[in-house]
JSON list of C-alpha atoms in Angstrom, two decimals:
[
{"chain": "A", "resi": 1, "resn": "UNK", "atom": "CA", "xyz": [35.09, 45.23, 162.22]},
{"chain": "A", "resi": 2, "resn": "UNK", "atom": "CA", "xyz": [33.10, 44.15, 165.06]},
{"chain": "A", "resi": 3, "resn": "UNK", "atom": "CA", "xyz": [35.90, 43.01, 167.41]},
{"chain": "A", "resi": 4, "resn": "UNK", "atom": "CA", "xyz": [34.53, 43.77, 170.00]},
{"chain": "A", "resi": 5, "resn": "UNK", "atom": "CA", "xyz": [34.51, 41.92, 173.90]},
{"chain": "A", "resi": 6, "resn": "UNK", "atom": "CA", "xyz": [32.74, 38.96, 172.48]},
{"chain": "A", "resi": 7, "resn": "UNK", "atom": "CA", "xyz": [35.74, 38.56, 169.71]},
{"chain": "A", "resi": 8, "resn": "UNK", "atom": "CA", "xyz": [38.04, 37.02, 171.42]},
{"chain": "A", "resi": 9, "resn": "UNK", "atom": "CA", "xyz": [35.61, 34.47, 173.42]},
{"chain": "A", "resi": 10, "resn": "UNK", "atom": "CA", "xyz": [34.13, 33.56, 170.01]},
{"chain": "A", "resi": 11, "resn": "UNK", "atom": "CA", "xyz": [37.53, 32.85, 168.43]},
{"chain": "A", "resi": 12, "resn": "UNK", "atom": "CA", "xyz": [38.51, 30.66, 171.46]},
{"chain": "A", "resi": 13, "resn": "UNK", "atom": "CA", "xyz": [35.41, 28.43, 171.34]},
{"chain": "A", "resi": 14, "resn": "UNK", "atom": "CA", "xyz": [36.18, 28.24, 167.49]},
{"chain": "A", "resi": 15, "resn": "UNK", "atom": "CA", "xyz": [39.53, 27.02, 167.08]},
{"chain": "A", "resi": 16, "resn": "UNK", "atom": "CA", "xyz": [38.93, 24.40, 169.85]},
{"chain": "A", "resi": 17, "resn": "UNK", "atom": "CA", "xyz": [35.74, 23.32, 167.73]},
{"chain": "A", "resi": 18, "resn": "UNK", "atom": "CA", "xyz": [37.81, 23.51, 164.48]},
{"chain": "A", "resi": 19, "resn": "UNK", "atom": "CA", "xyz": [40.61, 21.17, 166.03]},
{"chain": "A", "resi": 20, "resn": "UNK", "atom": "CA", "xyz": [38.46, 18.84, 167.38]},
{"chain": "A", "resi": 21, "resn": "UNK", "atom": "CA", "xyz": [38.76, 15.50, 164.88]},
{"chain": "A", "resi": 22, "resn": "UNK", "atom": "CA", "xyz": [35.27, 14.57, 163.10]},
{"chain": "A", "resi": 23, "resn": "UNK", "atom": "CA", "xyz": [33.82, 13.89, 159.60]},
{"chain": "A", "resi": 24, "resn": "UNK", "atom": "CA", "xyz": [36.19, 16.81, 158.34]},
{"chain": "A", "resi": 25, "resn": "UNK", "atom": "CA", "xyz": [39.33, 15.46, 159.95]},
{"chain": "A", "resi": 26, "resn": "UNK", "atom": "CA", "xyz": [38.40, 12.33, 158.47]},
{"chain": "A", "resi": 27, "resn": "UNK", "atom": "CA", "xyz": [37.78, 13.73, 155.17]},
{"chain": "A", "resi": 28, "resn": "UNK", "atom": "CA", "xyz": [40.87, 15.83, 154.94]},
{"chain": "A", "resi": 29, "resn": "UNK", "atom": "CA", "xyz": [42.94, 12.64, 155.50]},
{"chain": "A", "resi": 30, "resn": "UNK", "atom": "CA", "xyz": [41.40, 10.38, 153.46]},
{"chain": "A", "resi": 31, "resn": "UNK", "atom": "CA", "xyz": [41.71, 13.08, 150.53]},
{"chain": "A", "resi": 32, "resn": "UNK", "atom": "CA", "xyz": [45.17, 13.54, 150.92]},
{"chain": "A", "resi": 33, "resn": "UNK", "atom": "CA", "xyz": [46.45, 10.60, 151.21]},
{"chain": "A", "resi": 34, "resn": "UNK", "atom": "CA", "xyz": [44.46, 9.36, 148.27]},
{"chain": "A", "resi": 35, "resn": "UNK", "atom": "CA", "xyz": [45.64, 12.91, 145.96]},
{"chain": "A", "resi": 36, "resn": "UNK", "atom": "CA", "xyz": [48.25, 14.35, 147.50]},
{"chain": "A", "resi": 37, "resn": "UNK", "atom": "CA", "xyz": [48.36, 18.42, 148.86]},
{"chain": "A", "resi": 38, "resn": "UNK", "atom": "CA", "xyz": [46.37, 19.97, 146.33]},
{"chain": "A", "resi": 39, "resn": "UNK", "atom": "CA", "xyz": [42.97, 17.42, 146.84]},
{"chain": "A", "resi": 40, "resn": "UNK", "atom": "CA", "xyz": [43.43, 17.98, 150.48]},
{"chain": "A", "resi": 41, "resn": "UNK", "atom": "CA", "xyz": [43.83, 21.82, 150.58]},
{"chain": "A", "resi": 42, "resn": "UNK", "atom": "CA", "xyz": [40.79, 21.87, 147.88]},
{"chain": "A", "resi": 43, "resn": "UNK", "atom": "CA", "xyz": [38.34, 19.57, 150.47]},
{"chain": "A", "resi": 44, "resn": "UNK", "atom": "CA", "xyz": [39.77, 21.95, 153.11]},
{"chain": "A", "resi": 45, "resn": "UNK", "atom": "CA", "xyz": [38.53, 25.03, 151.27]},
{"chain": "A", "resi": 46, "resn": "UNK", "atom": "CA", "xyz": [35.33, 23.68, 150.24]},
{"chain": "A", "resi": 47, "resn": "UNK", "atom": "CA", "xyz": [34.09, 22.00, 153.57]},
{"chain": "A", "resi": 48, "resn": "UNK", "atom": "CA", "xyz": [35.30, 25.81, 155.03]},
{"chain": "A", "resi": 49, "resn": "UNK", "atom": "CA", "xyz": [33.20, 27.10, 152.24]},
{"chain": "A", "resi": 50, "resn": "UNK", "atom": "CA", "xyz": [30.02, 25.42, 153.27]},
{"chain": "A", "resi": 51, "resn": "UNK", "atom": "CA", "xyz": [30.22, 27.04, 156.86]},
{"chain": "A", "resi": 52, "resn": "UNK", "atom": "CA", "xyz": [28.78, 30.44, 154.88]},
{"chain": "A", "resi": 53, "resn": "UNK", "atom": "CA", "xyz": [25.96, 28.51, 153.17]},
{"chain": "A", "resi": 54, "resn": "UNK", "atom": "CA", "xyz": [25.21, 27.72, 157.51]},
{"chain": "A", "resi": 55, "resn": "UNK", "atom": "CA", "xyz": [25.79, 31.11, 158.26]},
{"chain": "A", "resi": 56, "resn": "UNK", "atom": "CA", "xyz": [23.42, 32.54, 155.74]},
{"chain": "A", "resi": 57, "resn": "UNK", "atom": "CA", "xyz": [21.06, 30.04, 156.85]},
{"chain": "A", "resi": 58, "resn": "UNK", "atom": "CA", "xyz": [20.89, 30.65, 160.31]},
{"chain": "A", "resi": 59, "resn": "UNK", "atom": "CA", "xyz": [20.71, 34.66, 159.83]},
{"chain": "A", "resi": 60, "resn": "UNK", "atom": "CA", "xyz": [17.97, 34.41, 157.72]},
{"chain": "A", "resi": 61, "resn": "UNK", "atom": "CA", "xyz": [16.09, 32.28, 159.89]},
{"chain": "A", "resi": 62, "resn": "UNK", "atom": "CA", "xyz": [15.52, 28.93, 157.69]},
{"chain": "A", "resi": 63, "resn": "UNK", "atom": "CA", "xyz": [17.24, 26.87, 160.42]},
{"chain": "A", "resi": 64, "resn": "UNK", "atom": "CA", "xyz": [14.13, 27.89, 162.18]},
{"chain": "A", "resi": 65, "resn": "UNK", "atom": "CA", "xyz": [12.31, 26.09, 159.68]},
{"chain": "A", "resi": 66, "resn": "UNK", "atom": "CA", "xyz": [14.14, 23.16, 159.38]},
{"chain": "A", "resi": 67, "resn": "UNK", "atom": "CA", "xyz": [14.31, 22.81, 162.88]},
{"chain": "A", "resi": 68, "resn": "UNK", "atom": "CA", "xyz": [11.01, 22.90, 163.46]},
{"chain": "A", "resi": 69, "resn": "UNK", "atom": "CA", "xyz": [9.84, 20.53, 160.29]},
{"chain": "A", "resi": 70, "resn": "UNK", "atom": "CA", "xyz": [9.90, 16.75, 161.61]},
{"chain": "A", "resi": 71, "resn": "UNK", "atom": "CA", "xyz": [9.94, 15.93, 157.40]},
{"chain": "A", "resi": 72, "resn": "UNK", "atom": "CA", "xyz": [12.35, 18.94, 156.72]},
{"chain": "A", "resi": 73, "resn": "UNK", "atom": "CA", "xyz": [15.31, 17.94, 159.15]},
{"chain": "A", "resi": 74, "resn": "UNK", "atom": "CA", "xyz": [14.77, 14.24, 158.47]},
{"chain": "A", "resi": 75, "resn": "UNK", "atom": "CA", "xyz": [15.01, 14.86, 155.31]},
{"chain": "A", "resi": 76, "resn": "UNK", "atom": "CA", "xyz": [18.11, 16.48, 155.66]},
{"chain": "A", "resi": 77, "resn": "UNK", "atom": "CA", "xyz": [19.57, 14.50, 158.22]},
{"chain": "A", "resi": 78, "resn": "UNK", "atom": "CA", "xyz": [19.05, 11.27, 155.69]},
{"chain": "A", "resi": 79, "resn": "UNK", "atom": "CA", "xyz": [20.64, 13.18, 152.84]},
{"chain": "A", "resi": 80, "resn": "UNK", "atom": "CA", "xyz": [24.01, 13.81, 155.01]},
{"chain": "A", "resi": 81, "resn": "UNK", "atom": "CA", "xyz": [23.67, 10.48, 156.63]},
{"chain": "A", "resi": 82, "resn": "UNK", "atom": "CA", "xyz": [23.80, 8.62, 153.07]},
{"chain": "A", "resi": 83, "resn": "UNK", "atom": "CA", "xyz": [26.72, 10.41, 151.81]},
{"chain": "A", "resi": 84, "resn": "UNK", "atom": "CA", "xyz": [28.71, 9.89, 154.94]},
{"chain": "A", "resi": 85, "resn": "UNK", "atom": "CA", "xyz": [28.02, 5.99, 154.21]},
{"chain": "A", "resi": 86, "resn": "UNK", "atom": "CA", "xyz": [28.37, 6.53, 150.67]},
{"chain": "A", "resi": 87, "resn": "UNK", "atom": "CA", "xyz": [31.67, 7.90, 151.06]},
{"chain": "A", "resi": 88, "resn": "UNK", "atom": "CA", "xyz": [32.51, 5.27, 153.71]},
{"chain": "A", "resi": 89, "resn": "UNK", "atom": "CA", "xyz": [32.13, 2.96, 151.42]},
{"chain": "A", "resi": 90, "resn": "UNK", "atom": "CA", "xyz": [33.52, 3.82, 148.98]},
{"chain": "A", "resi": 91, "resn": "UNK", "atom": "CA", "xyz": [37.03, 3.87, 150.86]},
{"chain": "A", "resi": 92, "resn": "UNK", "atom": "CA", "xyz": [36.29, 0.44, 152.74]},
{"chain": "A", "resi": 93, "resn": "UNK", "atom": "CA", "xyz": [35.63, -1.21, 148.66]},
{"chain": "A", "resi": 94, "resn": "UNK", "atom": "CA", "xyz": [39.25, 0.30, 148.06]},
{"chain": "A", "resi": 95, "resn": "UNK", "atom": "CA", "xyz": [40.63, -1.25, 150.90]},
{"chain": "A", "resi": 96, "resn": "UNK", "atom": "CA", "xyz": [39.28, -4.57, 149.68]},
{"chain": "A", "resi": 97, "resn": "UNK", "atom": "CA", "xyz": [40.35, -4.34, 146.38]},
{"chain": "A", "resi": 98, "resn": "UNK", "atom": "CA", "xyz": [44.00, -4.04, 147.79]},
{"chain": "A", "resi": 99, "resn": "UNK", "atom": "CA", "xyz": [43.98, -0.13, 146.32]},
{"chain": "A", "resi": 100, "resn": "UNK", "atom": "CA", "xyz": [44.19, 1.50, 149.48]},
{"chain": "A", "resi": 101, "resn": "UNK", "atom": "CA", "xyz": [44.97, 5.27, 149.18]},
{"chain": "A", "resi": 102, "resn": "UNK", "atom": "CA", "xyz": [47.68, 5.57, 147.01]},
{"chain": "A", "resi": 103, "resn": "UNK", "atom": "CA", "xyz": [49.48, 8.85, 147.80]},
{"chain": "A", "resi": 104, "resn": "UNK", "atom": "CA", "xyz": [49.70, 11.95, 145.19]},
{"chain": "A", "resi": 105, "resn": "UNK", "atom": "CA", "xyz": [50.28, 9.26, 142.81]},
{"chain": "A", "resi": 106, "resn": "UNK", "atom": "CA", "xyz": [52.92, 10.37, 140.30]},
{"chain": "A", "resi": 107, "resn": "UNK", "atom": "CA", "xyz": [53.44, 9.58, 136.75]},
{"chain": "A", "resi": 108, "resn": "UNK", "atom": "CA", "xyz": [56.72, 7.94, 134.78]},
{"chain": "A", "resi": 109, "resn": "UNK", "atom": "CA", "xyz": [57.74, 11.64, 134.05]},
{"chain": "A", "resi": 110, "resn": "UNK", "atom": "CA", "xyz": [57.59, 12.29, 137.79]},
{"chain": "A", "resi": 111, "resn": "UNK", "atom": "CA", "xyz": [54.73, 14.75, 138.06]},
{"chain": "A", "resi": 112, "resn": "UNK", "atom": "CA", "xyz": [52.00, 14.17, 140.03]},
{"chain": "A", "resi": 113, "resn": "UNK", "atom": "CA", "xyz": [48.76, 12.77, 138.39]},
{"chain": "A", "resi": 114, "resn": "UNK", "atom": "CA", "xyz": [46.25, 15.78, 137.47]},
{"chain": "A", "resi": 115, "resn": "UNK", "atom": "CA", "xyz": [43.34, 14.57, 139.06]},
{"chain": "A", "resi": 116, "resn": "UNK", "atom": "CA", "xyz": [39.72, 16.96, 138.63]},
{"chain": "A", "resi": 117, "resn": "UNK", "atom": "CA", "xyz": [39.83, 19.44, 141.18]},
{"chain": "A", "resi": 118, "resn": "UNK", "atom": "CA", "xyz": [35.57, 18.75, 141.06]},
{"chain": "A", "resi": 119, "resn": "UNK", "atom": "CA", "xyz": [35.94, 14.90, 143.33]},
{"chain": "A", "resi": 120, "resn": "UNK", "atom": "CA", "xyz": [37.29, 17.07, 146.30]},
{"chain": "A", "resi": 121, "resn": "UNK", "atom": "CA", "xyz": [35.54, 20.38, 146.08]},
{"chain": "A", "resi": 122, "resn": "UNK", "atom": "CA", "xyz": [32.26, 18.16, 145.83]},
{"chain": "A", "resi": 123, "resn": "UNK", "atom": "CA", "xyz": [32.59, 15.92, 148.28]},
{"chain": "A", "resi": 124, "resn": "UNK", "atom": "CA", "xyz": [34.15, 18.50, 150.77]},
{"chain": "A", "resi": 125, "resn": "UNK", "atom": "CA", "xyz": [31.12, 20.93, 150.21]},
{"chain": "A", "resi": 126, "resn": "UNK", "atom": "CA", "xyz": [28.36, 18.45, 149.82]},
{"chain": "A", "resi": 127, "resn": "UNK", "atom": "CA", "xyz": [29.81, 16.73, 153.36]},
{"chain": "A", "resi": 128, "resn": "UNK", "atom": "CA", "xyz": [29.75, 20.10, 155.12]},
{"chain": "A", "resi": 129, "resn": "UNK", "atom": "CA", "xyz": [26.28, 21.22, 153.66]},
{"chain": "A", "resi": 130, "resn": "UNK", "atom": "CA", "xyz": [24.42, 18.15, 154.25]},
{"chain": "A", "resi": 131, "resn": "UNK", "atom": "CA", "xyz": [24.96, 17.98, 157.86]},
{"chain": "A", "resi": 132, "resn": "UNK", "atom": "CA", "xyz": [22.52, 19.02, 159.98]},
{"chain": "A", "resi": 133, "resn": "UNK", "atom": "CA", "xyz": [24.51, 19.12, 163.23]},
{"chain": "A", "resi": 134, "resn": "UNK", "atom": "CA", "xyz": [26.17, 22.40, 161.45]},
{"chain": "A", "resi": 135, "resn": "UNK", "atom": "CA", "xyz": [22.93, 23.73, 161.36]},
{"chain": "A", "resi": 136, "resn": "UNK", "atom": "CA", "xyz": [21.76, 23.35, 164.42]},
{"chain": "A", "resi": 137, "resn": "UNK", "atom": "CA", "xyz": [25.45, 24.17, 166.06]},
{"chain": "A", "resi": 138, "resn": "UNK", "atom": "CA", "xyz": [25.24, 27.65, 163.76]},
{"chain": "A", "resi": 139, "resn": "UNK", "atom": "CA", "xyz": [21.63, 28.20, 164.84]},
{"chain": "A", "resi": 140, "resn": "UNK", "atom": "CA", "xyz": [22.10, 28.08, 168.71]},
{"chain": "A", "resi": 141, "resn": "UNK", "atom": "CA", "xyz": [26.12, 29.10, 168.56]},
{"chain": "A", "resi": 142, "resn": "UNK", "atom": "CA", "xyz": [25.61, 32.30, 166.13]},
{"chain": "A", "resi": 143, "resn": "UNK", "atom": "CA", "xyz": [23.23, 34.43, 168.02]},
{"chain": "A", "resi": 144, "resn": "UNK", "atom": "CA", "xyz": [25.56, 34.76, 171.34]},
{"chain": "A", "resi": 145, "resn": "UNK", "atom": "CA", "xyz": [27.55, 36.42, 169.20]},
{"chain": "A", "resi": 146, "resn": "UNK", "atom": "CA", "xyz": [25.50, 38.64, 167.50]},
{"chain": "A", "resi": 147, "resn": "UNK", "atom": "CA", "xyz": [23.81, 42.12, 169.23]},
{"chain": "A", "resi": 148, "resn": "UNK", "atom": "CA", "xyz": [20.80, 44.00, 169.02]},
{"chain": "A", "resi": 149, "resn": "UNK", "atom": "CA", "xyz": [22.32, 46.60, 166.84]},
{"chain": "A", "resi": 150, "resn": "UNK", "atom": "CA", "xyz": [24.01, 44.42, 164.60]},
{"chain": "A", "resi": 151, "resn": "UNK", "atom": "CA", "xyz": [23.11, 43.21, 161.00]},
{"chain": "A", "resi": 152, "resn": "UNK", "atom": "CA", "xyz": [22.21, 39.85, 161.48]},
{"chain": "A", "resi": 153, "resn": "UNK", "atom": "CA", "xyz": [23.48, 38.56, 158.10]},
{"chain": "A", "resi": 154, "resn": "UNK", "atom": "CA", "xyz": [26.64, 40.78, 157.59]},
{"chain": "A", "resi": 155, "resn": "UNK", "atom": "CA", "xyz": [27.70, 39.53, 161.34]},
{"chain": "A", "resi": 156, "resn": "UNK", "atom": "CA", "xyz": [26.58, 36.21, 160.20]},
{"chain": "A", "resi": 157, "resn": "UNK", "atom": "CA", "xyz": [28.89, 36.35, 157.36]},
{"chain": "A", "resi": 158, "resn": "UNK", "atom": "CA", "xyz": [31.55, 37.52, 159.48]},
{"chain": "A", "resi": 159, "resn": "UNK", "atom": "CA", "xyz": [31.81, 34.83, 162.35]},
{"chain": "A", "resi": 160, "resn": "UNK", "atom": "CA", "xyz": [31.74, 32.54, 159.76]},
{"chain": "A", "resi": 161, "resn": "UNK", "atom": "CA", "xyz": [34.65, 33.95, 157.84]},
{"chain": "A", "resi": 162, "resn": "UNK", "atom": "CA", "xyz": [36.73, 33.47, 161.07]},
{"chain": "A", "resi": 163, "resn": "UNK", "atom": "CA", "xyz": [35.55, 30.17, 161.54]},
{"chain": "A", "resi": 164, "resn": "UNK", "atom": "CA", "xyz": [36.83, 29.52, 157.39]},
{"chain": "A", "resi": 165, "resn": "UNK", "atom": "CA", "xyz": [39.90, 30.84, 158.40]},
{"chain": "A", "resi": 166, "resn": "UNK", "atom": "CA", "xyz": [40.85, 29.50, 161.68]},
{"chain": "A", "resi": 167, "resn": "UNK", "atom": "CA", "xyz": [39.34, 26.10, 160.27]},
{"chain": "A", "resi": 168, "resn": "UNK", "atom": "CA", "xyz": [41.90, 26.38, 157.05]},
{"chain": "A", "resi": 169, "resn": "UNK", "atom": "CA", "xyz": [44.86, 26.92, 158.66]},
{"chain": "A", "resi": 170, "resn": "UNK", "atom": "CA", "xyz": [44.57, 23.79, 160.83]},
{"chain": "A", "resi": 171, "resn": "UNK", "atom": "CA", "xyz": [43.24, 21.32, 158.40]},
{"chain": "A", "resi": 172, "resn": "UNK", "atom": "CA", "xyz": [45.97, 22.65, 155.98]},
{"chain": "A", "resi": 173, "resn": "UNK", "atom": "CA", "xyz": [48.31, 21.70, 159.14]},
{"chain": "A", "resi": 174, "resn": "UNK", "atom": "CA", "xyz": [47.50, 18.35, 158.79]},
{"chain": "A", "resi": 175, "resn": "UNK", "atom": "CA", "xyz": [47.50, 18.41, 155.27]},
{"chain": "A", "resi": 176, "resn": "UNK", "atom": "CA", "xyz": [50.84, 19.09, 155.27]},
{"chain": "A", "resi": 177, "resn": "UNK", "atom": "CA", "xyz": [51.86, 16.42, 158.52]},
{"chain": "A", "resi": 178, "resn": "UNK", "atom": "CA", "xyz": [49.90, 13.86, 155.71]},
{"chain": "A", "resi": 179, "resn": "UNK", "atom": "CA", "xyz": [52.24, 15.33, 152.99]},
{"chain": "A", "resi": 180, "resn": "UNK", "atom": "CA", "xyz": [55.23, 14.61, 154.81]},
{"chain": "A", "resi": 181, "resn": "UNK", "atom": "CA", "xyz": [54.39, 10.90, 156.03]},
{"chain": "A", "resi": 182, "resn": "UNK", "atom": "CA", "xyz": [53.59, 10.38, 152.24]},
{"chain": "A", "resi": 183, "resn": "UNK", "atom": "CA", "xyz": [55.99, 7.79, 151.86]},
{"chain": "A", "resi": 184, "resn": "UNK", "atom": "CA", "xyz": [55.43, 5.62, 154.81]},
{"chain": "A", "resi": 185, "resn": "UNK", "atom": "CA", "xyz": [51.88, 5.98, 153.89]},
{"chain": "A", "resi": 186, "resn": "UNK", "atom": "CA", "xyz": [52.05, 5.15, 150.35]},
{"chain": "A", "resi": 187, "resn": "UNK", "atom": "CA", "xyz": [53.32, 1.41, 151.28]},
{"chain": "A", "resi": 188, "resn": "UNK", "atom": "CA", "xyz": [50.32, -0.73, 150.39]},
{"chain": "A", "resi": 189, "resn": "UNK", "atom": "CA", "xyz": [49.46, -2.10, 153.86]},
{"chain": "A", "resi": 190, "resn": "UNK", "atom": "CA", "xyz": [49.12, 0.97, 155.46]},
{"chain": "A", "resi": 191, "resn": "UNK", "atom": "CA", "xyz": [47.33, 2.23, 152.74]},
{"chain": "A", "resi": 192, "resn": "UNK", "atom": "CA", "xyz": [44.54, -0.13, 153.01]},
{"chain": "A", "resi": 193, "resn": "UNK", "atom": "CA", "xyz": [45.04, 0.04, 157.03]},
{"chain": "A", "resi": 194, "resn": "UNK", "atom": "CA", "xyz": [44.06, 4.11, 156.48]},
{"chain": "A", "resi": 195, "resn": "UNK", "atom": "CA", "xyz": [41.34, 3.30, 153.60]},
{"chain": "A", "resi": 196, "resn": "UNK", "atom": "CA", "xyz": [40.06, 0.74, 155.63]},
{"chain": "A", "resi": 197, "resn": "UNK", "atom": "CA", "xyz": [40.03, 2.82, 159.27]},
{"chain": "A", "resi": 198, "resn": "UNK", "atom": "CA", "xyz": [38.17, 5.70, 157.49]},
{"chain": "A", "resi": 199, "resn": "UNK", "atom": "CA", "xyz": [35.50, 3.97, 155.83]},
{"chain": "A", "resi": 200, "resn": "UNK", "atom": "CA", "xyz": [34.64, 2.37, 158.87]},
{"chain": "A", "resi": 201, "resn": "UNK", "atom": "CA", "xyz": [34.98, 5.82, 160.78]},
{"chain": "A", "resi": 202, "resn": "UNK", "atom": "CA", "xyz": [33.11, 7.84, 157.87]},
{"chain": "A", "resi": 203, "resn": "UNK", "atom": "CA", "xyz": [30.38, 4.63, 158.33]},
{"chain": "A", "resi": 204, "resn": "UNK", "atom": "CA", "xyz": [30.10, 5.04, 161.50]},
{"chain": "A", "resi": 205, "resn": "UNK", "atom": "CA", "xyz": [29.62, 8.67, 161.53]},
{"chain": "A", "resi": 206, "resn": "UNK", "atom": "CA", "xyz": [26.93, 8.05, 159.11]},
{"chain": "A", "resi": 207, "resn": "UNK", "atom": "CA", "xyz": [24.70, 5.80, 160.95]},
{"chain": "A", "resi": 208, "resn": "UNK", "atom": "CA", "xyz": [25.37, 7.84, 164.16]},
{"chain": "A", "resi": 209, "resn": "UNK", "atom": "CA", "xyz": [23.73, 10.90, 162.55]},
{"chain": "A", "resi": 210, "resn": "UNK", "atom": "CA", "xyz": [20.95, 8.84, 160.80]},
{"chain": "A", "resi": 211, "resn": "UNK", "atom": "CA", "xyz": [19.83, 7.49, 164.11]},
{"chain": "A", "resi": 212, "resn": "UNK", "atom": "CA", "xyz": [20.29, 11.55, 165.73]},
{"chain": "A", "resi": 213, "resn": "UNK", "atom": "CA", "xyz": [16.95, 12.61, 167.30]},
{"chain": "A", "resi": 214, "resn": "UNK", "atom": "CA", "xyz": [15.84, 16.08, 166.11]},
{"chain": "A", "resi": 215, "resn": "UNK", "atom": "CA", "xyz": [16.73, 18.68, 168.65]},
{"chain": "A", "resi": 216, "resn": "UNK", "atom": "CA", "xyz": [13.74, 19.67, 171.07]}
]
């Protein structure tokens, strides 16, 4: 379905977007480390998840709106700046407290601790949705891809499904490099080192997009 000559272009530009580190990276980490494979692979599949809220978006042409409303797009832009910090700062107050990120902590009968699968599919979605940079990216990236002829929300839909998939696969990858440095990572000064380092990073990220100029 729709491969096509613009496939394989599309699916280049993709995977070197997906692989390039940023608030996801950061998340992905941070929730691993803190729950072991299962939170990481769940933020994984729920920041992937929000990339068809942006595709549905874009195809049905409220990225125009956003885009063009000063008050709309601040809005916005505050919301996802805020729970970047949020976040942030929550991991930096961890690292204080001498918690650090304790790795899929396990219990005295040696099974991991169940943990609510709803603290990582939140915060993976609501850090994906609330960023306006994936609008705008989706809004101006989309439409090379899609033709004339072609429906724009079904092709929507589609490119977005590769970009879930390709994006998957390689956060799961580092899931899994996480999962196997879980002992070296577990020790309580690197803990707080990696707490520490991605508040500051997730910060960071946060004031960089609160002080973002709205596009044209």
């Amino acid at each position: 379905m729709w491969i096509d000559g613009q496939f394989w272009p599309f699916l280049l530009a993709i995977t070197l977007l997906s692989m390039t580190p940023g608030v996801d990276t950061l998340l992905v980490i941070r929730n691993t480390s803190r729950g072991g494979f299962r939170d990481g692979a769940v933020t994984s599949l729920a920041i992937c998840s929000g990339l068809f809220v942006h595709a549905a978006v874009s195809a049905l042409g409220i990225s125009l709106i956003l885009l063009n409303s000063a008050w709309a797009f601040e809005l916005l832009k505050l919301l996802g700046a805020g729970y970047l910090i949020w976040l942030g700062a929550q991991s930096l107050l961890s690292a204080r407290r001498g918690a650090g990120l304790p790795v899929a902590s396990v219990t005295s009968d040696g099974k991991a601790s169940r943990r609510s699968l709803w603290l990582p599919l939140r915060e993976g979605f609501l850090s994906n949705v609330l960023n306006p940079k994936t609008i705008v990216f989706y809004m101006a990236f989309l439409p090379q891809f899609i033709g004339p002829s072609d429906p724009p929300l079904l092709k929507s839909l589609w490119l977005a499904s590769l970009h879930f998939l390709i994006a998957n696969i390689w956060q799961i990858a580092i899931v899994l490099m996480i999962g196997r440095a879980g002992k070296w990572l577990a020790q309580r000064r690197v803990a707080r080192g990696l707490n520490g380092l991605t508040g500051l990073m997730l910060v960071g990220f946060g004031l960089k997009l609160a002080l973002a100029q709205r596009p044209g």
